[in-house]
Amino acid sequence: MSSNINGKQYWRSLDELADSPKFHEWLHREFPENASEMLDGGSRRTMLKLMAASFGLAGLTACRRPVERILPNSLGVEDYIPGKSMFYATAYTQNGFASGLLVECHDGRPTKIEGNPKHPYSLGAASALAQGSLLNLYDPDRAKHVMEGARKATWEEFFKAAKQKLDATGGGAGVRILTESSTSPSLAALKKQVMTKYPQAKWVEYESLNRDEIVGGAQLAFGQPLETHYHFDKAAVVVALDSDFLGIDEPTILPTKQFSKRRRILESSGEMNRLYAAESAYTITGAMADHRLRARTADIGLLASALAKEVGVGGELKVLQGNQPAYAKWVTAVAKDLKAHAGKSIVVAGPKQPAAVHALIHAINKQLGNFGETVTFTKLESSEPHVSGLKTLANEMAGSQVRVLLIIGGNPAYTAPTDLDFGANMKRVDFSAYLGEEVNETAASANWALPKTHFLEAWGDARAMDGTATVMQPMIEPLYEGKPAIEVLALLADLKDKRPYDIVHNYWTEQWSAADRERKWRKALHEGTVEGTAYAEVKPASVAAAPALPAAPEGMEVVFRPSASLYDGRFANNPWLQETPDPITKLVWDNAAMVSPATAKSLNVVNGDVLTIQASGREVSTPVMIQPGHAENSVTVALGYGRTRCGHVGTGVGHNVGVIRTSTAFWYAIGAKVTKTSDSYALVTTQEHFSMEGRPLVLEAGLEEYKKHPEFVKGEGEHQELFSLFEEHKYDKGNQWGMVIDLNTCIGCNACLVACIAENNIPVVGKAGVAKGREMHWIRLDRYYVGNSEDPQLVTQPINCQQCESAPCESVCPVAATIHSPEGLNDMAYNRCIGTRYCANNCPYKVRRFNFLDYHKDLQESTKMVHNPNVTVRMRGVMEKCNYCVQRIQETKIAAHADGRRPIRDGEVLTACQQTCPADAIVFGNILDPNSEVAKRKKQDTHYALLAELNTKPRTTFSAKLRNPNPELA
Amino acid sequence: MSLIFPKSFDKYLRVGAGVAGLLLLGGGGLVGYLLTPKVTNIGYSPTQPVAYSHKLHAGNMGMDCLYCHSTVDKAAYAAIPATEVCMNCHERVKPQNPEITKIRESYATGSPIRWVKIHRLPDYVYFNHKAHVTVGVSCVSCHGRIDQMAEVKQAKELTMAWCLECHRAPEANIRPVELVTKLDWKPDRDPAEIGREIIAAKHILPPTNCSGCHR
Amino acid sequence: MADVAYQQDLDALNPPLVLGDQSYGKITRDVSEIIERKTPTEWYIAISISSFFAIILLGMLGYLAFTGIGVWGNNSPVFWAWDITNFVFWIGIGHAGTLISAILFLFRQKWRTSINRAAEAMTLFAVACAGIFPLFHTGRPWRAYWLFPIPNLDLNMWQNFRSPLLWDVFAVSTYGTVSAMFWYVGLVPDLATIRDRAVRDGKPIRALIFGVLALGWRGSVRHWQHYEKAYLILAGLSTPLVLSVHTIVSFDFAVSVIPGWHTTIFPPYFVAGAVFSGFAMVMTLMVVSRWALKLKHLVTMKHLENMCKVMLATGSIVGYAYCVEFFTAFFSGNPYERFVFLNRATGPYSWAVITMFTCNVISPQLFWFKKVRTSIPAMFILSIVINIGMWFERFVIIVTSLHRDYLPSSWGYFRPTFVDIFTFIGSVGLFFTLFLLFIRFLPMIAMAEVKGMMAQESMEKQALEQKGAH
């Protein structure tokens, strides 16, 4: 598909597109407001399918059939072929760090986000959040207009008012600019200019899921702020101390790519890395661990120092008290293992741990000789502490020393530590403006609320963690009146370049010699990376002696963690992500206080009972969810819920636990008081039963066992010789599509699930729908607990349509709406289906989804623009299911036919889930081609088919899960 | 004994029943037939906003289909040309013609010409021009002799059954790729024969399964 | 004296099927007058209640068709719930009619005569109610005609003839048609009777209507010959249907791969169950109508007792089937199969299973006692209990098997919505509405057949008396 990307084609068409009036005109027709002729009656699907020439139904002129009109452009747009999708490179930023994207656009509409294979921190994969961010672009509740209070204003008015205020301050005294984390070089350059213009102004960065402690740790250890890079592909042993490096912690994709490389094992002679994890609440990192230690977040420091002592780090270190024998055993074994793999190991801690712990981690890695091997360092863009920075700002605001406050992005009124009382303090500022994508809490308390462009609408740039820069380019004209931050600043400070394109383009081209400026610029746009922007490696001279750790008193702790679906709440109004189940609890449309079964017993609560949590002199009530494997005396709550102002979808969903998060107890609070209340609350999960009931579903073995009996999967689910009553087809010609899912590398991160939603126009059914068991996801990640209920292990099994060769669903459909294709696909013809649901009853894997209601009825026009025109939007009353992205298969086949009817290459067709899988756990291809990856995987000795004894002959099969336990802990 | 219906009524009863049955069957059949696309679709020829004549352009002047419908071999859609394309010639040709003024207007204002769609497939059908044109299915197979139509009208049913006829036995509609736009092509021998040769040479195997067209 | 005593013994052994000293004329009067006399208020009350619920049914179906299956409680994994439960329930009820009229006719069971007409009518109405559900349970009912193999010129594709659901369509529609014909043919002579009485009483409209309905029946010998032939042929035709319909309905489940459905004993088990529930429903209806319409002398205790015996027999078969199911599940060694039956007994739906077992297996055993078999209230209550039980049987089979199948990750639980509940109640309303209309406007007892049977009986009697005299 990436054959569509062609630098030349790209930059020329875009420059023209972006400015040509007819493009504006053409584009406007896409908008609900202006799409006059599209709105008079008419079929939604037609409109989506043929945006190429926007359609309108002029009603029934003849009873014969409705008249449809075709509206070609008046002036042709160069290189634009109606109905042909184009891929453009850009980047998604989380905590300021870029991960490269390729965005698929249909006729000017971004419809899908994929990772950029050429970007070092994406390598082709994109996280669930990155992909979900697409829907925010079309969010009908977005900030659309400049608002002064409740009055609809214009940009001109704003700039006039703002300029007055700024000039009044002279040198910018009392001017404060608050932004999210940013690594944008052009913004940094702009910042410099602004600060020279207003020397007394102050620039503050705040991110509620910031990396203060990590940066502080480096400061402590090396006396200078350094960025730490862990190379998991070089590590045989990894120890994760309260670190979700496979999950939400930055960088989100690369570690998984690297880790799974060492995890994948194709024959019994192979080697496999070993992962130790110590954490309070289960994360997907913990779920992947070979040995997971349940420990309070507050005790992790203790573990770290004990570990440091064991591996021989000097300095006075806390040792474990006698009352933690489990810890002691674990630490000794881990330390032994680490020493055995000196130079080939990694110890990593998460952002929730205090700086001292991070310093200690550095000491350990140094001691193990991992520096320069598995752990390297580069310089750090900005090292300003976020929390203290914001605190100072809040105090200044409270003291009315702030005269002009410009907030760019983020949502401090909601995410700021509650003790700063940020929202209220904003009222004390005589001129405050908020530039944001949504109409949220912060917008509500600012004098001016300004619409910010979505990152797919605007020019910009950002750096990846290693410094590699990406130029972010617009896929579509701003849908509303939004402007990007750089443009607003440039206009405010009245700088030379004012158009965002000029700002970014000129910033970069000035770095380069005049000779090959344009070439480099085009290359940067085309590749999605700017060559030679990665930082040089820094070799820290020495590591300071291990610092003293903060004490970890006993008692109940409350731990704040980002929501796997909503991050810090910025995706609260995103229905795709709201309905994306939590990777561990499978909870949707809610957050909950997670406690261990034992703690639940002592509190005498069951799932859904409402708890009152008192910490730092504040309190919050939230329903409880019992989480096997959670640490004792610890409650974990997810941030990002209970938004009070964010649109129709997210307002009031879940409970805002941020109200007990203070600047002093920012990541966790000790000595919390948790009490049961009388009321209870309905929590909804996509999976209710977490035991395998002793059935051979997820097959698992230890590495040693596997090496002893490579054929261990054969023993499971034994059955007699199978035969079919019907004459069986021979699938022995052409392409025979098949899929293998490697349970050993799958981390259960939901990336595939969101990719599938975007690719296949999968509807959202809402909390009530999921409660009734009507979620529509074509691929689901089944989660099972193995072992005792207090401290079980977790396994994940992605289940999509198994494309059975002798499919039970096909034989029972009375109208032949689901029939096998000659290429082994279980075709589903929506337009033939009458919805008897017999097929779904007869599906042993329960992968078929039924449109119980018209789930597209209430979609806003803007939201419809996200639909993939190559996939039918299903009406109510019909069955649907995974079809291996047949639209991609067909597109590739047609292309292959068109150029000389060549055979399709292995890996030329990528299903959406496979394309985005950060662990490369999904392999798809032609099983008849002996050289195809999928054919090789099917020959693997850990390969097995689910419920094979039913003789369904599934095409989707699995490689068994392996763990690599340490004999000393077994 | 019966006083209301004498014996003789029995035969009326029988005959009546027979007739009613026949009427029911016949009438049903007729209505059924009248509702088939064969009857309803073919010949549909709405008046277009601009009285453009394919007969004149494609027929008499022999312009190639691809000059205007340039994406037909590149994408699923045989895009209707932008007004700009018309202007390439009509900048000079017949600038004063009332029909042409409509075009100039659209060109000047940038407001598109609102053509009426004739060949319409349901939304769940994913027809791909590229796939057909590049293997040698001629325009004429589905659109008829456009080059003889002053006003375009639908020539074929465009129903699933009709599609399947060809997908099951394509030889009659396969010709050398370079001739697809030659609507008046008259082969010197049996076209089906030529078709079979091409099919054999190119291993053409049109899909007859659902996902071939429905996704 | 001796003869009288002897006669009494005989009556005791084989009580007459028509009590009291009856003449043909009296029977004609008793049955016809039900139709001819002025409509009683009770009937108005009854039909207004039942039609009220029938209208609710319409409302529910309309709501369903406009909103989607989502208004029911159906979900994943329980894609079928009350919809198909009700379908199988009503189809089952429908069985008694044909069994009584066809099979008992072929077996020359004289006692069928006074109840067969009502039973056949009931069959038709039950099938009508049943037909609603397969139609409206589809996600797109306006496309439900695709279930019929109508030749189409624009798709040229056929149905999937491997699908049991399609077999269902054929089975049920055939059954409906044949039963209707059978019923109507049986009606013709009696319609003629009403017609003639109307003519005599100078009731032109009624005479006209029944005249048309009677298709020119004049009771000539030829008519009677044809009639008897036709009746015999139709009886022959419908006999296999009695077995086939529910056998095929059971295939919907037996042919699937779902544990708890995938069972070979379903066909006989379903047929037995169907007859069981069917007789229960006939019982409910007859007990009420013979009392309300003063037909005690035609629908005698003997009829009722015989029906009780049939219920006892079929009930025991059903009970046996339940046990066999459990045993095979255990004996098969198939873990999924075992789990399903353990889950039925101990899982979240055990309450339904207990109801089913008590109503269907334990309660009919009471019919071993003659006291129960001959007590009107007892048999009335039991017949209702059995109907409830049989509804639960279908619910248990469908829902408990679906809600926990192969992958625990997709297990779920079904809760009915108010639409589910009122759709079912509504279908009951429709059923009784139709039945009330039937007893009001058509002769609910086959006069002609009863008379014929009387003739036989009296002949036998005379023969006996002569014996006694000598």
Coordinates of C-alpha atoms in Angstrom, one line a residue, chain A residues 686-689 691-693 695-697 726 772-774 780 782 784 799 808 810-816 830-838 840-846 848-850 852-854 875-879 946-947 949-950, chain C residues 64-80 83 137-140 142-144 146-147 155 157-160 162-166 251-253 256-258 261 336 339 402 404-412 417:
Chain A
T686 CA -16.8 -7.0 27.8
Q687 CA -15.8 -10.3 29.5
E688 CA -17.4 -11.6 32.7
H689 CA -15.9 -15.0 33.1
S691 CA -11.5 -18.9 34.1
M692 CA -10.7 -21.3 31.3
E693 CA -12.7 -24.0 33.1
R695 CA -10.5 -26.3 28.8
P696 CA -7.5 -26.3 26.3
L697 CA -8.0 -22.8 25.0
F726 CA -20.6 -32.9 3.6
K772 CA -26.3 -6.4 27.2
G773 CA -23.4 -8.2 25.6
R774 CA -23.8 -6.4 22.2
R780 CA -11.6 -9.3 20.9
D782 CA -9.9 -12.8 25.6
Y784 CA -7.9 -15.5 31.3
I799 CA -10.0 -14.0 18.8
P808 CA -20.7 -24.2 11.2
E810 CA -22.3 -21.4 6.7
S811 CA -24.3 -24.7 6.8
V812 CA -27.1 -23.2 8.9
C813 CA -27.7 -19.9 7.1
P814 CA -31.1 -20.3 5.3
V815 CA -30.4 -17.6 2.7
A816 CA -26.8 -18.4 2.0
Y830 CA -24.5 -8.1 4.5
N831 CA -26.9 -7.3 1.8
R832 CA -28.2 -10.9 1.6
C833 CA -28.4 -11.4 5.4
I834 CA -31.9 -11.4 6.8
G835 CA -30.7 -11.7 10.4
T836 CA -31.9 -15.0 11.7
R837 CA -28.8 -15.1 13.9
Y838 CA -28.6 -18.8 13.5
A840 CA -24.0 -16.7 15.5
N841 CA -25.6 -19.4 17.6
N842 CA -23.8 -22.0 15.8
C843 CA -20.4 -20.3 15.9
P844 CA -18.3 -22.1 18.6
Y845 CA -16.0 -19.1 18.8
K846 CA -18.8 -16.5 19.1
R848 CA -20.1 -13.1 14.9
R849 CA -21.6 -9.7 15.8
F850 CA -25.3 -8.7 15.2
F852 CA -29.4 -5.4 17.2
L853 CA -30.2 -1.8 16.5
D854 CA -29.3 0.9 14.0
M875 CA -27.6 -1.5 8.6
R876 CA -29.5 -2.9 11.6
G877 CA -30.7 -6.5 11.5
V878 CA -27.7 -7.9 9.7
M879 CA -24.8 -10.1 11.0
L946 CA -8.6 -23.7 18.8
L947 CA -11.4 -26.3 19.3
E949 CA -11.9 -31.4 17.8
L950 CA -15.0 -29.8 16.3
Chain C
L64 CA -39.9 -4.4 17.0
A65 CA -40.1 -4.0 13.3
F66 CA -39.4 -0.3 13.4
T67 CA -36.6 -0.4 16.1
G68 CA -34.8 -3.7 15.7
I69 CA -34.3 -7.0 17.6
G70 CA -32.5 -4.8 20.2
V71 CA -35.8 -4.2 21.9
W72 CA -35.7 -7.8 23.0
G73 CA -33.3 -9.1 25.5
N74 CA -31.4 -11.2 23.0
N75 CA -27.7 -10.7 23.1
S76 CA -24.4 -12.4 22.3
P77 CA -24.1 -15.3 23.1
V78 CA -27.9 -15.8 23.5
F79 CA -28.9 -14.8 20.0
W80 CA -32.1 -16.8 20.3
D83 CA -38.6 -15.6 20.1
H137 CA -37.3 -12.8 14.8
T138 CA -35.4 -12.0 11.7
G139 CA -33.4 -8.8 11.8
R140 CA -35.0 -7.6 8.6
W142 CA -39.3 -7.1 5.3
R143 CA -36.7 -9.5 3.6
A144 CA -38.2 -12.6 5.3
W146 CA -36.2 -14.6 0.9
L147 CA -36.8 -17.7 3.0
L155 CA -30.1 -12.3 -8.2
M157 CA -29.3 -17.4 -6.4
W158 CA -31.2 -19.9 -4.3
Q159 CA -31.6 -20.5 -0.6
N160 CA -29.2 -22.7 1.3
R162 CA -28.6 -27.4 4.0
S163 CA -30.1 -25.1 6.6
P164 CA -32.5 -26.7 9.0
L165 CA -34.2 -23.3 9.3
L166 CA -35.2 -23.6 5.7
F251 CA -33.2 -30.3 13.8
D252 CA -32.8 -26.6 14.3
F253 CA -31.0 -27.6 17.4
S256 CA -25.9 -27.5 15.4
V257 CA -22.5 -27.9 17.1
I258 CA -23.7 -26.3 20.3
W261 CA -28.3 -28.8 21.2
Y336 CA -18.4 -29.4 27.0
F339 CA -20.6 -28.9 31.5
L402 CA -26.5 -20.9 24.4
R404 CA -22.5 -20.8 28.2
D405 CA -20.9 -22.7 25.3
Y406 CA -17.3 -23.3 24.3
L407 CA -15.3 -20.2 25.2
P408 CA -15.9 -18.9 28.7
S409 CA -14.8 -15.5 27.6
S410 CA -18.0 -15.0 25.7
W411 CA -20.4 -16.4 28.3
G412 CA -23.4 -14.3 29.1
T417 CA -37.4 -7.1 28.3

